[in-house]
């Protein structure tokens, strides 16, 4: 079965607002990654957080990981129209197998 | 200077045909993958190769056969195409447990 579930499925905000996406998973992991997919394009890696880390920042991105609740969140601050895309969490466990979540479609209106 | 490239970008074919999708990476990575993304954007791993050796095979029908002539290439051959094979297929590469780099995708439409 699919490892990661994300919510919300879709999110619409205005430029300048913050966007928060959540991801839940089912088993122990090595790391959790977030990817962005623009319409009609491949996925682009955004950030990786290891199972022994609780928070990580990269530019306007902030990721948290709560292994006790098996959940992660991605916060995009001061969103821009160019942030419009689908965002996927992906969990890595055991081997090189990445299991992707169902994705959150983010629409940022100018 | 493309990192992960796939050809073709679009593939339209009739049911029952055999087709191939090619993938190449110039990142020097040891591991390459094939993913299938369906119409609901659900992304699922199909195969993974490490140094030309198959390490993941996710209960994909035998009609799908990956081939890795060297660690920079991972091709996907599909026999007897079915309507349900219509999807976007992504190739990716990585250096073990780090981030994966994705190709632009191949949109396969089976008529």
PDB file of N, CA and C in Angstrom, chain A residues 2 30-31 33 35 37 39-45 48 50 86 88 92 94-103 105, chain B residues 9 31 33 35 37 40-45 48 50 55-56 58 90 94 96-105 107:
ATOM      1  N   UNK A   2       0.303   2.337  -0.368  1.00  0.00           N
ATOM      2  CA  UNK A   2       1.032   3.588  -0.454  1.00  0.00           C
ATOM      3  C   UNK A   2       1.524   4.003   0.923  1.00  0.00           C
ATOM      4  N   UNK A  30      14.426   5.818   6.960  1.00  0.00           N
ATOM      5  CA  UNK A  30      15.798   6.322   7.017  1.00  0.00           C
ATOM      6  C   UNK A  30      15.812   7.836   6.870  1.00  0.00           C
ATOM      7  N   UNK A  31      15.053   8.288   5.899  1.00  0.00           N
ATOM      8  CA  UNK A  31      14.917   9.723   5.718  1.00  0.00           C
ATOM      9  C   UNK A  31      13.601  10.031   5.024  1.00  0.00           C
ATOM     10  N   UNK A  33      11.921  12.894   2.236  1.00  0.00           N
ATOM     11  CA  UNK A  33      12.293  13.914   1.258  1.00  0.00           C
ATOM     12  C   UNK A  33      11.035  14.591   0.726  1.00  0.00           C
ATOM     13  N   UNK A  35       9.617  16.746  -2.680  1.00  0.00           N
ATOM     14  CA  UNK A  35       9.855  17.036  -4.078  1.00  0.00           C
ATOM     15  C   UNK A  35       8.758  17.963  -4.595  1.00  0.00           C
ATOM     16  N   UNK A  37       6.809  19.170  -8.270  1.00  0.00           N
ATOM     17  CA  UNK A  37       6.581  18.832  -9.666  1.00  0.00           C
ATOM     18  C   UNK A  37       5.752  19.932 -10.306  1.00  0.00           C
ATOM     19  N   UNK A  39       3.758  21.434 -13.549  1.00  0.00           N
ATOM     20  CA  UNK A  39       2.875  20.785 -14.509  1.00  0.00           C
ATOM     21  C   UNK A  39       3.646  20.328 -15.747  1.00  0.00           C
ATOM     22  N   UNK A  40       3.525  19.039 -16.072  1.00  0.00           N
ATOM     23  CA  UNK A  40       4.163  18.513 -17.275  1.00  0.00           C
ATOM     24  C   UNK A  40       5.669  18.319 -17.153  1.00  0.00           C
ATOM     25  N   UNK A  41       6.184  18.384 -15.941  1.00  0.00           N
ATOM     26  CA  UNK A  41       7.632  18.253 -15.754  1.00  0.00           C
ATOM     27  C   UNK A  41       7.967  17.092 -14.810  1.00  0.00           C
ATOM     28  N   UNK A  42       9.258  16.813 -14.702  1.00  0.00           N
ATOM     29  CA  UNK A  42       9.717  15.822 -13.751  1.00  0.00           C
ATOM     30  C   UNK A  42       9.782  16.398 -12.348  1.00  0.00           C
ATOM     31  N   UNK A  43      10.047  15.540 -11.387  1.00  0.00           N
ATOM     32  CA  UNK A  43      10.136  15.984 -10.001  1.00  0.00           C
ATOM     33  C   UNK A  43      11.494  16.587  -9.708  1.00  0.00           C
ATOM     34  N   UNK A  44      11.477  17.579  -8.848  1.00  0.00           N
ATOM     35  CA  UNK A  44      12.709  18.241  -8.432  1.00  0.00           C
ATOM     36  C   UNK A  44      12.832  18.113  -6.921  1.00  0.00           C
ATOM     37  N   UNK A  45      13.989  17.645  -6.478  1.00  0.00           N
ATOM     38  CA  UNK A  45      14.220  17.473  -5.051  1.00  0.00           C
ATOM     39  C   UNK A  45      14.329  18.828  -4.359  1.00  0.00           C
ATOM     40  N   UNK A  48      15.847  17.188   2.159  1.00  0.00           N
ATOM     41  CA  UNK A  48      15.890  15.861   2.771  1.00  0.00           C
ATOM     42  C   UNK A  48      16.088  16.028   4.266  1.00  0.00           C
ATOM     43  N   UNK A  50      16.720  13.676   7.786  1.00  0.00           N
ATOM     44  CA  UNK A  50      17.025  12.339   8.254  1.00  0.00           C
ATOM     45  C   UNK A  50      16.167  11.984   9.457  1.00  0.00           C
ATOM     46  N   UNK A  86       2.827  20.836  -7.736  1.00  0.00           N
ATOM     47  CA  UNK A  86       2.447  19.746  -6.831  1.00  0.00           C
ATOM     48  C   UNK A  86       3.643  19.404  -5.978  1.00  0.00           C
ATOM     49  N   UNK A  88       5.316  16.646  -3.236  1.00  0.00           N
ATOM     50  CA  UNK A  88       5.234  15.256  -2.798  1.00  0.00           C
ATOM     51  C   UNK A  88       6.241  15.002  -1.681  1.00  0.00           C
ATOM     52  N   UNK A  92      12.072   7.052   2.612  1.00  0.00           N
ATOM     53  CA  UNK A  92      13.058   6.040   2.248  1.00  0.00           C
ATOM     54  C   UNK A  92      13.247   5.097   3.417  1.00  0.00           C
ATOM     55  N   UNK A  94      14.730   0.914   4.485  1.00  0.00           N
ATOM     56  CA  UNK A  94      15.409  -0.337   4.137  1.00  0.00           C
ATOM     57  C   UNK A  94      16.444  -0.203   3.040  1.00  0.00           C
ATOM     58  N   UNK A  95      15.995  -0.003   1.813  1.00  0.00           N
ATOM     59  CA  UNK A  95      16.943   0.022   0.691  1.00  0.00           C
ATOM     60  C   UNK A  95      16.878   1.391   0.027  1.00  0.00           C
ATOM     61  N   UNK A  96      16.988   1.423  -1.277  1.00  0.00           N
ATOM     62  CA  UNK A  96      16.895   2.684  -1.996  1.00  0.00           C
ATOM     63  C   UNK A  96      15.484   2.990  -2.435  1.00  0.00           C
ATOM     64  N   UNK A  97      14.512   2.297  -1.861  1.00  0.00           N
ATOM     65  CA  UNK A  97      13.146   2.416  -2.342  1.00  0.00           C
ATOM     66  C   UNK A  97      12.471   3.644  -1.751  1.00  0.00           C
ATOM     67  N   UNK A  98      12.157   4.598  -2.625  1.00  0.00           N
ATOM     68  CA  UNK A  98      11.421   5.781  -2.205  1.00  0.00           C
ATOM     69  C   UNK A  98       9.938   5.543  -2.434  1.00  0.00           C
ATOM     70  N   UNK A  99       9.152   5.784  -1.399  1.00  0.00           N
ATOM     71  CA  UNK A  99       7.704   5.666  -1.503  1.00  0.00           C
ATOM     72  C   UNK A  99       7.115   7.066  -1.453  1.00  0.00           C
ATOM     73  N   UNK A 100       6.417   7.426  -2.502  1.00  0.00           N
ATOM     74  CA  UNK A 100       5.884   8.778  -2.605  1.00  0.00           C
ATOM     75  C   UNK A 100       4.485   8.884  -2.028  1.00  0.00           C
ATOM     76  N   UNK A 101       4.209  10.067  -1.480  1.00  0.00           N
ATOM     77  CA  UNK A 101       2.876  10.368  -1.015  1.00  0.00           C
ATOM     78  C   UNK A 101       1.968  10.731  -2.170  1.00  0.00           C
ATOM     79  N   UNK A 102       0.750  11.051  -1.824  1.00  0.00           N
ATOM     80  CA  UNK A 102      -0.277  11.318  -2.832  1.00  0.00           C
ATOM     81  C   UNK A 102      -0.189  12.733  -3.397  1.00  0.00           C
ATOM     82  N   UNK A 103       0.570  13.590  -2.755  1.00  0.00           N
ATOM     83  CA  UNK A 103       0.810  14.923  -3.303  1.00  0.00           C
ATOM     84  C   UNK A 103      -0.188  15.977  -2.864  1.00  0.00           C
ATOM     85  N   UNK A 105      -1.514  19.699  -4.326  1.00  0.00           N
ATOM     86  CA  UNK A 105      -1.471  20.671  -5.426  1.00  0.00           C
ATOM     87  C   UNK A 105      -1.591  22.074  -4.839  1.00  0.00           C
TER      88      UNK A 105
ATOM     89  N   UNK B   9       9.807  11.983 -25.590  1.00  0.00           N
ATOM     90  CA  UNK B   9       9.010  12.736 -24.620  1.00  0.00           C
ATOM     91  C   UNK B   9       7.533  12.328 -24.699  1.00  0.00           C
ATOM     92  N   UNK B  31      22.838   4.303  -9.147  1.00  0.00           N
ATOM     93  CA  UNK B  31      21.499   3.735  -9.099  1.00  0.00           C
ATOM     94  C   UNK B  31      20.546   4.484 -10.021  1.00  0.00           C
ATOM     95  N   UNK B  33      16.342   4.367 -11.734  1.00  0.00           N
ATOM     96  CA  UNK B  33      14.973   3.919 -11.408  1.00  0.00           C
ATOM     97  C   UNK B  33      14.030   4.196 -12.576  1.00  0.00           C
ATOM     98  N   UNK B  35       9.830   4.982 -12.729  1.00  0.00           N
ATOM     99  CA  UNK B  35       8.588   5.225 -12.011  1.00  0.00           C
ATOM    100  C   UNK B  35       7.451   5.363 -13.019  1.00  0.00           C
ATOM    101  N   UNK B  37       3.692   7.282 -13.293  1.00  0.00           N
ATOM    102  CA  UNK B  37       2.766   8.244 -12.681  1.00  0.00           C
ATOM    103  C   UNK B  37       1.449   8.171 -13.442  1.00  0.00           C
ATOM    104  N   UNK B  40      -3.927  10.220 -11.872  1.00  0.00           N
ATOM    105  CA  UNK B  40      -4.199  10.907 -10.607  1.00  0.00           C
ATOM    106  C   UNK B  40      -2.917  11.419  -9.952  1.00  0.00           C
ATOM    107  N   UNK B  41      -1.833  11.403 -10.695  1.00  0.00           N
ATOM    108  CA  UNK B  41      -0.531  11.885 -10.225  1.00  0.00           C
ATOM    109  C   UNK B  41       0.093  10.962  -9.185  1.00  0.00           C
ATOM    110  N   UNK B  42      -0.441   9.770  -9.057  1.00  0.00           N
ATOM    111  CA  UNK B  42       0.116   8.800  -8.133  1.00  0.00           C
ATOM    112  C   UNK B  42       1.408   8.253  -8.727  1.00  0.00           C
ATOM    113  N   UNK B  43       2.521   8.389  -7.983  1.00  0.00           N
ATOM    114  CA  UNK B  43       3.843   8.019  -8.490  1.00  0.00           C
ATOM    115  C   UNK B  43       4.305   6.748  -7.800  1.00  0.00           C
ATOM    116  N   UNK B  44       4.616   5.728  -8.594  1.00  0.00           N
ATOM    117  CA  UNK B  44       5.004   4.446  -8.011  1.00  0.00           C
ATOM    118  C   UNK B  44       6.256   3.907  -8.666  1.00  0.00           C
ATOM    119  N   UNK B  45       7.160   3.404  -7.838  1.00  0.00           N
ATOM    120  CA  UNK B  45       8.397   2.846  -8.374  1.00  0.00           C
ATOM    121  C   UNK B  45       8.100   1.532  -9.088  1.00  0.00           C
ATOM    122  N   UNK B  48      14.475  -0.684  -9.987  1.00  0.00           N
ATOM    123  CA  UNK B  48      15.675   0.028  -9.612  1.00  0.00           C
ATOM    124  C   UNK B  48      16.882  -0.840  -9.972  1.00  0.00           C
ATOM    125  N   UNK B  50      21.196  -0.989  -9.635  1.00  0.00           N
ATOM    126  CA  UNK B  50      22.414  -0.452  -9.047  1.00  0.00           C
ATOM    127  C   UNK B  50      23.599  -1.088  -9.755  1.00  0.00           C
ATOM    128  N   UNK B  55      17.771  -4.378  -8.458  1.00  0.00           N
ATOM    129  CA  UNK B  55      17.626  -4.505  -7.015  1.00  0.00           C
ATOM    130  C   UNK B  55      16.190  -4.323  -6.546  1.00  0.00           C
ATOM    131  N   UNK B  56      15.367  -3.672  -7.325  1.00  0.00           N
ATOM    132  CA  UNK B  56      13.955  -3.533  -6.987  1.00  0.00           C
ATOM    133  C   UNK B  56      13.122  -3.884  -8.213  1.00  0.00           C
ATOM    134  N   UNK B  58       9.052  -4.096  -8.577  1.00  0.00           N
ATOM    135  CA  UNK B  58       7.818  -3.945  -7.808  1.00  0.00           C
ATOM    136  C   UNK B  58       6.626  -4.615  -8.469  1.00  0.00           C
ATOM    137  N   UNK B  90       8.720   8.031 -15.602  1.00  0.00           N
ATOM    138  CA  UNK B  90       9.867   8.847 -15.224  1.00  0.00           C
ATOM    139  C   UNK B  90      11.064   7.952 -14.920  1.00  0.00           C
ATOM    140  N   UNK B  94      20.229   8.252  -8.628  1.00  0.00           N
ATOM    141  CA  UNK B  94      20.699   8.743  -7.330  1.00  0.00           C
ATOM    142  C   UNK B  94      21.997   8.040  -6.979  1.00  0.00           C
ATOM    143  N   UNK B  96      22.947   6.146  -4.080  1.00  0.00           N
ATOM    144  CA  UNK B  96      22.430   5.424  -2.920  1.00  0.00           C
ATOM    145  C   UNK B  96      21.292   6.176  -2.237  1.00  0.00           C
ATOM    146  N   UNK B  97      21.365   6.489  -0.943  1.00  0.00           N
ATOM    147  CA  UNK B  97      20.191   6.942  -0.208  1.00  0.00           C
ATOM    148  C   UNK B  97      19.995   8.452  -0.227  1.00  0.00           C
ATOM    149  N   UNK B  98      20.643   9.120  -1.154  1.00  0.00           N
ATOM    150  CA  UNK B  98      20.475  10.568  -1.224  1.00  0.00           C
ATOM    151  C   UNK B  98      19.324  10.929  -2.158  1.00  0.00           C
ATOM    152  N   UNK B  99      19.229  12.210  -2.460  1.00  0.00           N
ATOM    153  CA  UNK B  99      18.156  12.697  -3.323  1.00  0.00           C
ATOM    154  C   UNK B  99      18.196  12.022  -4.688  1.00  0.00           C
ATOM    155  N   UNK B 100      17.019  11.944  -5.291  1.00  0.00           N
ATOM    156  CA  UNK B 100      16.923  11.385  -6.634  1.00  0.00           C
ATOM    157  C   UNK B 100      16.718  12.504  -7.639  1.00  0.00           C
ATOM    158  N   UNK B 101      17.314  12.324  -8.800  1.00  0.00           N
ATOM    159  CA  UNK B 101      17.208  13.293  -9.890  1.00  0.00           C
ATOM    160  C   UNK B 101      16.335  12.674 -10.979  1.00  0.00           C
ATOM    161  N   UNK B 102      15.286  13.386 -11.336  1.00  0.00           N
ATOM    162  CA  UNK B 102      14.308  12.855 -12.277  1.00  0.00           C
ATOM    163  C   UNK B 102      14.495  13.399 -13.684  1.00  0.00           C
ATOM    164  N   UNK B 103      14.176  12.550 -14.655  1.00  0.00           N
ATOM    165  CA  UNK B 103      14.109  12.991 -16.030  1.00  0.00           C
ATOM    166  C   UNK B 103      12.804  13.736 -16.282  1.00  0.00           C
ATOM    167  N   UNK B 104      12.606  14.253 -17.486  1.00  0.00           N
ATOM    168  CA  UNK B 104      11.437  15.062 -17.801  1.00  0.00           C
ATOM    169  C   UNK B 104      10.163  14.246 -18.012  1.00  0.00           C
ATOM    170  N   UNK B 105      10.305  12.926 -18.115  1.00  0.00           N
ATOM    171  CA  UNK B 105       9.132  12.070 -18.275  1.00  0.00           C
ATOM    172  C   UNK B 105       8.837  11.739 -19.726  1.00  0.00           C
ATOM    173  N   UNK B 107       5.421  10.650 -21.817  1.00  0.00           N
ATOM    174  CA  UNK B 107       3.965  10.449 -21.755  1.00  0.00           C
ATOM    175  C   UNK B 107       3.578   9.394 -22.773  1.00  0.00           C
TER     176      UNK B 107
END
